[in-house]
Amino acid sequence: MFALTAGSEDSRPNPKGNRLIIAIDGPSGAGKSTLAKRVAKELGFIYLDTGAMYRALAVKVLRQGIDLADDGRLGGLVDDTEIDLCERDGELAVLLDGEDVGAQIRTPEVSQMASKVSALKKVRARMLQLQRQMGQRGSVVAEGRDIGTVIFPQAEVKIYLDASPEERARRRYQELKAAGRQVDLQETLREIEERDKRDSERDIAPLCQAADALLVDSSSADAEQVALLVLDRIKNRTKINQ
Ligand code: DC
């Protein structure tokens, strides 16, 4: 069974006492994680990286060599897996059946598999349930693909963060290189475009901008400019810190 237990005692209402949800969606490499972490830290909210949950499941699928067309085995895997997100020393720990897989979830292979498993109905149904439970724990900043459209359509603030594929590929390439990996910029761009296509063309909860989301293009803005713009939007919308 999936379980997301950490943080259940970790209820962080905003200063006015009610829980707020900030939804940040967008394609890979747009800067969602940097933005979400920064905003969560600034406001003292729980940071919810929903992509990390799909990535953790992808690690298990790869380890067990499961064929995604094998509904029976995949269903069994979804039922028999515990995924847990918790904060450790100020960092997000991603627990797969109790093992911290945080260091293994960012490889290109896991990225592609996460994108594939995330298109499956059974996986999405379970993630939806878990992510909504996490939304009960306190005020959250949640990032993903379907946060403002499907998981928390009632979110007080919705941001759709985008950037050109070339710029997103360049950032991902630099990240991977800094982590000591052998990478090729053209290959990174091709992988990003492949993932964009799969994530936005799937039948269930495809990546798309919610009608009431603010579109922010980070192609030519630095992370701090984007964060300040979004914090301003949050303050105006929620009257938090006012
Ligand atoms: O945000 P990320 O790159 O870590 O996400 C990995 C994959 O998980 C991504 O290709 C699509 C999928 N995903 C999703 O379908 N829905 C989410 N809310 C978050 C991620």
Coordinates of C-alpha atoms and ligand atoms in Angstrom, one line a residue:
M1 CA 0.0 0.0 0.0
F2 CA 1.2 3.5 -0.7
A3 CA 1.6 5.6 2.4
L4 CA 2.6 9.1 3.0
T5 CA 2.8 9.4 6.7
A6 CA 5.5 12.0 7.5
G7 CA 4.2 15.4 8.2
S8 CA 0.8 14.3 9.4
E9 CA 1.6 16.0 12.7
D10 CA 3.2 18.8 10.7
S11 CA 0.3 21.1 10.3
R12 CA 1.3 24.6 9.4
P13 CA -1.6 27.0 9.0
N14 CA -0.8 30.4 7.6
P15 CA -0.7 33.3 10.1
K16 CA -4.5 33.8 9.7
G17 CA -5.1 30.2 10.8
N18 CA -6.6 28.7 7.6
R19 CA -4.8 26.4 5.2
L20 CA -3.7 27.7 1.9
I21 CA -2.7 25.9 -1.3
I22 CA -0.3 27.3 -3.8
A23 CA -0.3 25.3 -7.0
I24 CA 2.7 25.4 -9.4
D25 CA 2.4 23.6 -12.7
G26 CA 4.5 23.5 -15.8
P27 CA 6.8 21.4 -18.0
S28 CA 10.1 19.9 -16.9
G29 CA 13.0 22.3 -16.5
A30 CA 10.8 25.5 -16.2
G31 CA 12.2 26.1 -12.6
K32 CA 9.2 24.8 -10.6
S33 CA 11.2 23.1 -7.9
T34 CA 13.5 26.1 -7.3
L35 CA 10.4 28.4 -7.2
A36 CA 8.3 26.0 -5.0
K37 CA 11.1 25.5 -2.5
R38 CA 11.8 29.2 -2.2
V39 CA 8.1 30.1 -1.8
A40 CA 7.5 27.3 0.8
K41 CA 10.5 28.4 2.8
E42 CA 9.5 32.1 2.7
L43 CA 6.0 31.4 3.8
G44 CA 6.7 28.4 6.1
F45 CA 4.5 26.1 4.1
I46 CA 4.9 22.4 3.4
Y47 CA 6.7 21.7 0.1
L48 CA 5.1 19.0 -2.0
D49 CA 7.1 17.7 -4.9
T50 CA 4.6 15.5 -6.7
G51 CA 7.0 14.7 -9.5
A52 CA 9.3 13.1 -6.9
M53 CA 6.5 10.7 -6.0
Y54 CA 6.2 9.5 -9.6
R55 CA 10.0 9.3 -9.8
A56 CA 10.2 7.1 -6.7
L57 CA 7.6 4.7 -8.2
A58 CA 9.6 4.7 -11.5
V59 CA 12.7 3.6 -9.6
K60 CA 10.9 0.6 -8.3
V61 CA 9.4 -0.3 -11.8
L62 CA 12.9 -0.1 -13.2
R63 CA 14.5 -2.2 -10.4
Q64 CA 11.8 -4.9 -10.8
G65 CA 11.9 -4.7 -14.6
I66 CA 8.1 -4.5 -14.8
D67 CA 6.5 -4.2 -18.2
L68 CA 4.0 -1.3 -18.1
A69 CA 1.6 -3.2 -20.3
D70 CA 1.4 -5.9 -17.6
D71 CA -1.6 -4.5 -15.7
G72 CA -1.6 -7.3 -13.1
R73 CA 2.0 -6.8 -12.0
L74 CA 1.8 -3.0 -12.2
G75 CA -1.4 -3.0 -10.1
G76 CA 0.3 -5.3 -7.5
L77 CA 3.2 -3.0 -7.4
V78 CA 1.1 0.1 -6.9
D79 CA -0.7 -1.7 -4.0
D80 CA 2.5 -2.9 -2.4
T81 CA 4.6 0.3 -2.5
E82 CA 5.1 2.8 0.2
I83 CA 6.0 6.3 -0.9
D84 CA 6.7 8.9 1.7
L85 CA 7.9 12.5 1.5
C86 CA 9.4 14.1 4.6
E87 CA 11.6 16.9 5.5
R88 CA 15.1 16.0 6.9
D89 CA 17.6 18.7 7.8
G90 CA 15.7 21.2 5.7
E91 CA 15.7 19.0 2.6
L92 CA 13.0 16.9 1.1
A93 CA 13.6 13.2 1.6
V94 CA 11.9 10.8 -0.8
L95 CA 11.2 7.4 0.8
L96 CA 10.5 4.4 -1.3
D97 CA 9.5 1.5 1.0
G98 CA 11.4 3.3 3.7
E99 CA 14.6 3.8 1.6
D100 CA 15.7 7.3 0.8
V101 CA 15.9 7.3 -3.0
G102 CA 16.4 11.0 -3.3
A103 CA 19.9 10.5 -4.9
Q104 CA 18.5 8.1 -7.5
I105 CA 15.5 9.8 -8.9
R106 CA 17.0 12.5 -11.1
T107 CA 18.6 10.4 -13.8
P108 CA 17.4 10.7 -17.4
E109 CA 16.3 7.0 -17.3
V110 CA 14.1 7.6 -14.2
S111 CA 12.7 10.8 -15.8
Q112 CA 11.5 9.0 -18.8
M113 CA 10.0 6.1 -16.8
A114 CA 8.3 8.6 -14.4
S115 CA 6.7 10.2 -17.3
K116 CA 5.5 6.8 -18.6
V117 CA 4.1 5.5 -15.3
S118 CA 2.4 8.9 -14.7
A119 CA 0.2 8.3 -17.7
L120 CA -1.3 5.2 -16.1
K121 CA -4.8 5.4 -14.6
K122 CA -4.2 3.2 -11.6
V123 CA -1.0 5.2 -10.7
R124 CA -2.7 8.6 -11.1
A125 CA -5.7 7.6 -9.1
R126 CA -3.5 6.6 -6.1
M127 CA -1.3 9.7 -6.4
L128 CA -4.4 11.9 -6.5
Q129 CA -5.6 10.4 -3.2
L130 CA -2.2 10.7 -1.5
Q131 CA -1.6 14.2 -2.7
R132 CA -5.0 15.4 -1.5
Q133 CA -4.3 13.8 1.9
M134 CA -1.1 15.8 2.1
G135 CA -3.1 18.9 1.4
Q136 CA -4.9 18.3 4.7
R137 CA -1.7 18.6 6.7
G138 CA -1.4 22.3 6.5
S139 CA -0.6 25.1 4.0
V140 CA 1.2 23.7 1.0
V141 CA 3.2 24.7 -2.0
A142 CA 2.6 21.8 -4.5
E143 CA 4.4 21.5 -7.8
G144 CA 3.6 19.2 -10.7
R145 CA 1.6 19.0 -13.9
D146 CA -2.0 18.7 -12.7
I147 CA -2.0 20.5 -9.3
G148 CA -4.2 23.5 -10.3
T149 CA -6.3 21.5 -12.8
V150 CA -7.0 18.2 -11.0
I151 CA -5.4 17.7 -7.6
F152 CA -6.3 21.1 -6.0
P153 CA -8.6 23.0 -8.4
Q154 CA -9.6 25.1 -5.4
A155 CA -6.0 26.3 -4.8
E156 CA -5.9 30.0 -3.7
V157 CA -3.1 30.7 -6.1
K158 CA -2.2 28.9 -9.3
I159 CA 1.0 29.5 -11.3
Y160 CA 1.8 28.0 -14.6
L161 CA 5.6 28.3 -15.0
D162 CA 6.9 27.9 -18.5
A163 CA 10.1 28.5 -20.5
S164 CA 11.3 27.7 -24.1
P165 CA 12.3 24.1 -24.6
E166 CA 15.8 25.2 -25.5
E167 CA 16.2 27.2 -22.3
R168 CA 14.8 24.3 -20.2
A169 CA 17.1 21.8 -21.9
R170 CA 20.1 24.1 -21.3
R171 CA 19.2 24.3 -17.6
R172 CA 18.7 20.5 -17.3
Y173 CA 22.0 19.9 -19.1
Q174 CA 23.9 22.2 -16.7
E175 CA 22.3 20.5 -13.7
L176 CA 23.2 17.0 -14.9
K177 CA 26.7 18.1 -15.8
A178 CA 27.2 19.7 -12.4
A179 CA 26.2 16.4 -10.9
G180 CA 29.0 14.8 -12.8
R181 CA 27.0 13.0 -15.5
Q182 CA 28.0 12.6 -19.2
V183 CA 25.4 14.5 -21.1
D184 CA 24.8 15.9 -24.5
L185 CA 22.8 19.1 -25.0
Q186 CA 20.9 17.9 -28.1
E187 CA 20.0 14.6 -26.4
T188 CA 18.8 16.5 -23.4
L189 CA 16.6 18.7 -25.6
R190 CA 15.2 15.6 -27.4
E191 CA 14.4 14.0 -24.0
I192 CA 12.6 17.2 -22.8
E193 CA 10.5 17.4 -26.0
E194 CA 9.6 13.7 -25.7
R195 CA 8.6 14.1 -22.1
D196 CA 6.6 17.3 -22.9
K197 CA 4.7 15.6 -25.6
R198 CA 3.9 12.5 -23.4
D199 CA 2.9 14.6 -20.4
S200 CA 0.7 17.0 -22.3
E201 CA -1.0 14.5 -24.7
R202 CA -1.9 11.8 -22.2
D203 CA -5.6 11.1 -21.6
I204 CA -5.7 11.5 -17.8
A205 CA -4.7 14.8 -16.2
P206 CA -2.5 16.1 -19.0
L207 CA -0.2 19.0 -18.4
C208 CA -2.1 22.2 -19.2
Q209 CA -2.5 25.7 -17.8
A210 CA -5.6 26.1 -15.5
A211 CA -7.9 28.8 -16.8
D212 CA -7.3 30.8 -13.6
A213 CA -3.5 30.3 -13.4
L214 CA -1.0 33.1 -13.8
L215 CA 1.3 32.3 -16.7
V216 CA 4.9 33.1 -15.8
D217 CA 7.6 32.7 -18.5
S218 CA 11.0 32.1 -16.8
S219 CA 13.0 32.0 -20.1
S220 CA 14.7 35.3 -19.6
A221 CA 14.0 36.0 -15.9
D222 CA 16.3 34.8 -13.1
A223 CA 15.0 32.6 -10.3
E224 CA 14.8 35.4 -7.8
Q225 CA 12.8 37.7 -10.1
V226 CA 10.3 34.9 -10.7
A227 CA 10.1 34.1 -6.9
L228 CA 9.4 37.8 -6.0
L229 CA 6.7 38.1 -8.7
V230 CA 5.0 34.9 -7.4
L231 CA 5.3 35.9 -3.7
D232 CA 3.7 39.2 -4.6
R233 CA 0.8 37.5 -6.4
I234 CA 0.4 35.2 -3.3
K235 CA 0.4 38.2 -0.9
N236 CA -2.2 40.0 -3.1
R237 CA -4.4 37.0 -3.5
T238 CA -4.4 35.7 0.1
K239 CA -3.7 38.8 2.1
I240 CA -1.1 36.7 3.9
N241 CA 1.5 38.8 5.8
Q242 CA -0.7 41.9 5.5
Ligands
DC1 O1 8.3 17.3 -12.2 P1 9.2 16.1 -12.6 O2 10.0 16.3 -13.8 O3 10.0 15.6 -11.4 O4 8.1 14.9 -12.9 C1 8.5 13.7 -13.3 C2 7.4 13.1 -14.2 O5 6.2 12.9 -13.4 C3 6.9 14.0 -15.3 O6 7.5 13.7 -16.6 C4 5.4 13.9 -15.4 C5 5.0 13.2 -14.1 N1 4.2 14.1 -13.2 C6 2.9 14.1 -13.5 O7 2.4 13.5 -14.4 N2 2.1 14.8 -12.6 C7 2.6 15.5 -11.6 N3 1.7 16.2 -10.8 C8 4.0 15.5 -11.4 C9 4.8 14.8 -12.2

